[in-house]
Amino acid sequence: MICLDTTFLIDLYWLDSPRHSNAVNLFNKLADEKGKYKNEEFLVYYNCFNEFIHVITDTQRFEDALSMKEALSITEQWRNLERVRIVFPDETSYGRALTWLSIYNLGRNRLNDTNMAACYASQGASKIVTANPKDFEILEVLECISYK
């Protein structure tokens, strides 16, 4: 199972992102039904979609921000992909996240990523696609697939 970070979704759809072409290239490899990842299931933490919508529609951040309707449509398309499963925290993953926040002395800016990683780990995932490997490396549970 391969997990997706919000950065990957944003870079796929923000055409002016310096990482856009790399994100598209990696997406094409991941989606290839005959390639290396053909049997992989992709996990998306539910809050990645919330973060994606929040960021990609921000007109103060992007001149070419998507409309809310466009962002919701993209989210719905992902929700309906056969190899994509949306995952949600449970009591175990939340407890794991709290433990990691304490053990690694992580601050408030790490809440979302730590909860996401804990949820992914609880699902048995081993890899995460991200532009920010440093957000996950300290936890030592997910191998980072970077596309920078």
PDB file of C-alpha atoms in Angstrom:
ATOM      1  CA  MET A   1       0.000   0.000   0.000  1.00  0.00           C
ATOM      2  CA  ILE A   2       1.216   3.437  -0.904  1.00  0.00           C
ATOM      3  CA  CYS A   3      -0.043   6.519   0.902  1.00  0.00           C
ATOM      4  CA  LEU A   4      -0.428   9.973  -0.543  1.00  0.00           C
ATOM      5  CA  ASP A   5       0.458  13.230   1.167  1.00  0.00           C
ATOM      6  CA  THR A   6      -1.487  16.402   0.471  1.00  0.00           C
ATOM      7  CA  THR A   7       1.573  17.955  -1.192  1.00  0.00           C
ATOM      8  CA  PHE A   8       1.351  15.381  -3.972  1.00  0.00           C
ATOM      9  CA  LEU A   9      -2.297  16.172  -4.705  1.00  0.00           C
ATOM     10  CA  ILE A  10      -1.609  19.906  -4.736  1.00  0.00           C
ATOM     11  CA  ASP A  11       1.401  19.529  -7.024  1.00  0.00           C
ATOM     12  CA  LEU A  12      -0.622  17.407  -9.444  1.00  0.00           C
ATOM     13  CA  TYR A  13      -3.248  20.111  -9.908  1.00  0.00           C
ATOM     14  CA  TRP A  14      -1.337  23.363  -9.368  1.00  0.00           C
ATOM     15  CA  LEU A  15       0.075  23.853 -12.846  1.00  0.00           C
ATOM     16  CA  ASP A  16       2.618  26.494 -11.762  1.00  0.00           C
ATOM     17  CA  SER A  17       4.102  24.340  -9.030  1.00  0.00           C
ATOM     18  CA  PRO A  18       7.830  23.809  -9.556  1.00  0.00           C
ATOM     19  CA  ARG A  19       7.125  20.143  -8.783  1.00  0.00           C
ATOM     20  CA  HIS A  20       4.106  19.780 -11.087  1.00  0.00           C
ATOM     21  CA  SER A  21       5.808  17.880 -13.919  1.00  0.00           C
ATOM     22  CA  ASN A  22       7.568  15.531 -11.474  1.00  0.00           C
ATOM     23  CA  ALA A  23       4.256  14.883  -9.693  1.00  0.00           C
ATOM     24  CA  VAL A  24       2.546  14.137 -13.016  1.00  0.00           C
ATOM     25  CA  ASN A  25       5.369  11.794 -14.062  1.00  0.00           C
ATOM     26  CA  LEU A  26       5.175   9.917 -10.764  1.00  0.00           C
ATOM     27  CA  PHE A  27       1.375   9.784 -10.941  1.00  0.00           C
ATOM     28  CA  ASN A  28       1.610   8.229 -14.407  1.00  0.00           C
ATOM     29  CA  LYS A  29       4.000   5.565 -13.051  1.00  0.00           C
ATOM     30  CA  LEU A  30       1.727   4.882 -10.093  1.00  0.00           C
ATOM     31  CA  ALA A  31      -1.375   4.651 -12.272  1.00  0.00           C
ATOM     32  CA  ASP A  32       0.227   2.400 -14.909  1.00  0.00           C
ATOM     33  CA  GLU A  33      -1.764  -0.856 -14.807  1.00  0.00           C
ATOM     34  CA  LYS A  34       1.229  -2.780 -16.189  1.00  0.00           C
ATOM     35  CA  GLY A  35       4.060  -1.114 -14.288  1.00  0.00           C
ATOM     36  CA  LYS A  36       5.868  -1.547 -11.007  1.00  0.00           C
ATOM     37  CA  TYR A  37       2.901  -0.388  -8.913  1.00  0.00           C
ATOM     38  CA  LYS A  38       0.154  -2.252 -10.819  1.00  0.00           C
ATOM     39  CA  ASN A  39      -1.089  -4.174  -7.786  1.00  0.00           C
ATOM     40  CA  GLU A  40      -0.686  -1.400  -5.250  1.00  0.00           C
ATOM     41  CA  GLU A  41      -3.616   0.058  -3.378  1.00  0.00           C
ATOM     42  CA  PHE A  42      -3.364   3.778  -2.669  1.00  0.00           C
ATOM     43  CA  LEU A  43      -4.454   5.193   0.646  1.00  0.00           C
ATOM     44  CA  VAL A  44      -5.577   8.770   1.092  1.00  0.00           C
ATOM     45  CA  TYR A  45      -6.079  10.100   4.586  1.00  0.00           C
ATOM     46  CA  TYR A  46      -9.484  11.801   4.650  1.00  0.00           C
ATOM     47  CA  ASN A  47      -7.999  15.092   5.838  1.00  0.00           C
ATOM     48  CA  CYS A  48      -5.689  15.256   2.799  1.00  0.00           C
ATOM     49  CA  PHE A  49      -8.751  16.118   0.768  1.00  0.00           C
ATOM     50  CA  ASN A  50      -9.727  18.848   3.236  1.00  0.00           C
ATOM     51  CA  GLU A  51      -6.203  20.300   3.115  1.00  0.00           C
ATOM     52  CA  PHE A  52      -6.126  19.988  -0.677  1.00  0.00           C
ATOM     53  CA  ILE A  53      -9.401  21.893  -1.062  1.00  0.00           C
ATOM     54  CA  HIS A  54      -8.328  24.523   1.456  1.00  0.00           C
ATOM     55  CA  VAL A  55      -4.990  25.181  -0.261  1.00  0.00           C
ATOM     56  CA  ILE A  56      -5.832  24.786  -3.965  1.00  0.00           C
ATOM     57  CA  THR A  57      -8.758  27.242  -3.748  1.00  0.00           C
ATOM     58  CA  ASP A  58      -6.751  29.941  -1.925  1.00  0.00           C
ATOM     59  CA  THR A  59      -6.768  32.959  -4.236  1.00  0.00           C
ATOM     60  CA  GLN A  60      -4.255  34.773  -2.035  1.00  0.00           C
ATOM     61  CA  ARG A  61      -1.784  31.936  -2.495  1.00  0.00           C
ATOM     62  CA  PHE A  62      -2.399  31.160  -6.168  1.00  0.00           C
ATOM     63  CA  GLU A  63      -3.296  33.441  -9.063  1.00  0.00           C
ATOM     64  CA  ASP A  64      -4.807  30.440 -10.815  1.00  0.00           C
ATOM     65  CA  ALA A  65      -6.541  28.962  -7.758  1.00  0.00           C
ATOM     66  CA  LEU A  66      -9.211  26.408  -8.493  1.00  0.00           C
ATOM     67  CA  SER A  67     -12.820  27.145  -7.761  1.00  0.00           C
ATOM     68  CA  MET A  68     -14.489  25.288  -4.940  1.00  0.00           C
ATOM     69  CA  LYS A  69     -16.530  23.387  -7.529  1.00  0.00           C
ATOM     70  CA  GLU A  70     -13.373  22.290  -9.365  1.00  0.00           C
ATOM     71  CA  ALA A  71     -11.631  21.201  -6.159  1.00  0.00           C
ATOM     72  CA  LEU A  72     -14.660  19.229  -5.011  1.00  0.00           C
ATOM     73  CA  SER A  73     -14.916  17.570  -8.414  1.00  0.00           C
ATOM     74  CA  ILE A  74     -11.265  16.467  -8.243  1.00  0.00           C
ATOM     75  CA  THR A  75     -11.805  15.099  -4.749  1.00  0.00           C
ATOM     76  CA  GLU A  76     -14.856  13.180  -5.920  1.00  0.00           C
ATOM     77  CA  GLN A  77     -12.883  11.707  -8.837  1.00  0.00           C
ATOM     78  CA  TRP A  78     -10.216  10.438  -6.436  1.00  0.00           C
ATOM     79  CA  ARG A  79     -12.884   9.041  -4.123  1.00  0.00           C
ATOM     80  CA  ASN A  80     -14.205   6.928  -6.964  1.00  0.00           C
ATOM     81  CA  LEU A  81     -10.919   5.489  -8.231  1.00  0.00           C
ATOM     82  CA  GLU A  82     -10.825   1.713  -7.916  1.00  0.00           C
ATOM     83  CA  ARG A  83      -7.327   1.492  -6.426  1.00  0.00           C
ATOM     84  CA  VAL A  84      -7.841   4.339  -3.950  1.00  0.00           C
ATOM     85  CA  ARG A  85      -9.102   3.837  -0.424  1.00  0.00           C
ATOM     86  CA  ILE A  86      -9.842   6.712   1.904  1.00  0.00           C
ATOM     87  CA  VAL A  87      -8.774   6.027   5.464  1.00  0.00           C
ATOM     88  CA  PHE A  88      -9.929   7.499   8.741  1.00  0.00           C
ATOM     89  CA  PRO A  89      -8.346   7.582  12.188  1.00  0.00           C
ATOM     90  CA  ASP A  90      -9.505   5.211  14.865  1.00  0.00           C
ATOM     91  CA  GLU A  91      -8.744   5.002  18.572  1.00  0.00           C
ATOM     92  CA  THR A  92      -5.541   3.032  17.978  1.00  0.00           C
ATOM     93  CA  SER A  93      -4.097   5.350  15.346  1.00  0.00           C
ATOM     94  CA  TYR A  94      -5.005   8.410  17.395  1.00  0.00           C
ATOM     95  CA  GLY A  95      -3.238   6.934  20.425  1.00  0.00           C
ATOM     96  CA  ARG A  96      -0.200   6.179  18.276  1.00  0.00           C
ATOM     97  CA  ALA A  97      -0.146   9.769  17.021  1.00  0.00           C
ATOM     98  CA  LEU A  98      -0.293  11.143  20.566  1.00  0.00           C
ATOM     99  CA  THR A  99       2.537   8.823  21.583  1.00  0.00           C
ATOM    100  CA  TRP A 100       4.691   9.944  18.644  1.00  0.00           C
ATOM    101  CA  LEU A 101       4.002  13.606  19.359  1.00  0.00           C
ATOM    102  CA  SER A 102       5.221  13.030  22.914  1.00  0.00           C
ATOM    103  CA  ILE A 103       8.176  10.718  22.201  1.00  0.00           C
ATOM    104  CA  TYR A 104       9.585  12.852  19.400  1.00  0.00           C
ATOM    105  CA  ASN A 105       8.681  16.156  21.067  1.00  0.00           C
ATOM    106  CA  LEU A 106       6.761  17.319  18.003  1.00  0.00           C
ATOM    107  CA  GLY A 107       4.936  20.641  18.063  1.00  0.00           C
ATOM    108  CA  ARG A 108       1.512  21.802  16.927  1.00  0.00           C
ATOM    109  CA  ASN A 109       2.652  22.211  13.325  1.00  0.00           C
ATOM    110  CA  ARG A 110       3.145  18.451  13.172  1.00  0.00           C
ATOM    111  CA  LEU A 111      -0.359  17.432  14.336  1.00  0.00           C
ATOM    112  CA  ASN A 112      -1.887  16.714  10.936  1.00  0.00           C
ATOM    113  CA  ASP A 113       1.091  14.886   9.446  1.00  0.00           C
ATOM    114  CA  THR A 114       1.615  12.808  12.590  1.00  0.00           C
ATOM    115  CA  ASN A 115      -2.050  11.799  12.746  1.00  0.00           C
ATOM    116  CA  MET A 116      -1.974  10.968   9.052  1.00  0.00           C
ATOM    117  CA  ALA A 117       1.172   8.839   9.395  1.00  0.00           C
ATOM    118  CA  ALA A 118      -0.293   7.021  12.405  1.00  0.00           C
ATOM    119  CA  CYS A 119      -3.471   6.249  10.481  1.00  0.00           C
ATOM    120  CA  TYR A 120      -1.495   5.032   7.466  1.00  0.00           C
ATOM    121  CA  ALA A 121       0.731   2.868   9.677  1.00  0.00           C
ATOM    122  CA  SER A 122      -2.356   1.361  11.328  1.00  0.00           C
ATOM    123  CA  GLN A 123      -3.567   0.345   7.873  1.00  0.00           C
ATOM    124  CA  GLY A 124      -0.300  -1.504   7.185  1.00  0.00           C
ATOM    125  CA  ALA A 125       1.073   0.969   4.672  1.00  0.00           C
ATOM    126  CA  SER A 126       4.803   1.084   4.068  1.00  0.00           C
ATOM    127  CA  LYS A 127       5.397   3.991   1.656  1.00  0.00           C
ATOM    128  CA  ILE A 128       4.245   7.599   1.343  1.00  0.00           C
ATOM    129  CA  VAL A 129       4.444   9.901  -1.671  1.00  0.00           C
ATOM    130  CA  THR A 130       5.447  13.327  -0.416  1.00  0.00           C
ATOM    131  CA  ALA A 131       7.361  16.466  -1.292  1.00  0.00           C
ATOM    132  CA  ASN A 132       8.271  16.807   2.383  1.00  0.00           C
ATOM    133  CA  PRO A 133      10.073  13.643   3.495  1.00  0.00           C
ATOM    134  CA  LYS A 134      11.345  15.363   6.662  1.00  0.00           C
ATOM    135  CA  ASP A 135       7.749  15.434   7.933  1.00  0.00           C
ATOM    136  CA  PHE A 136       7.748  11.630   8.116  1.00  0.00           C
ATOM    137  CA  GLU A 137      11.329  10.380   8.377  1.00  0.00           C
ATOM    138  CA  ILE A 138      11.580  10.803  12.152  1.00  0.00           C
ATOM    139  CA  LEU A 139       8.675   8.382  12.644  1.00  0.00           C
ATOM    140  CA  GLU A 140      10.548   5.594  10.815  1.00  0.00           C
ATOM    141  CA  VAL A 141       7.410   3.749   9.714  1.00  0.00           C
ATOM    142  CA  LEU A 142       6.899   4.970   6.158  1.00  0.00           C
ATOM    143  CA  GLU A 143       9.452   4.933   3.358  1.00  0.00           C
ATOM    144  CA  CYS A 144       9.240   8.293   1.595  1.00  0.00           C
ATOM    145  CA  ILE A 145       8.814   8.393  -2.163  1.00  0.00           C
ATOM    146  CA  SER A 146       9.920  11.877  -3.146  1.00  0.00           C
ATOM    147  CA  TYR A 147       9.254  13.452  -6.520  1.00  0.00           C
ATOM    148  CA  LYS A 148      11.206  16.710  -6.146  1.00  0.00           C
TER     149      LYS A 148
END
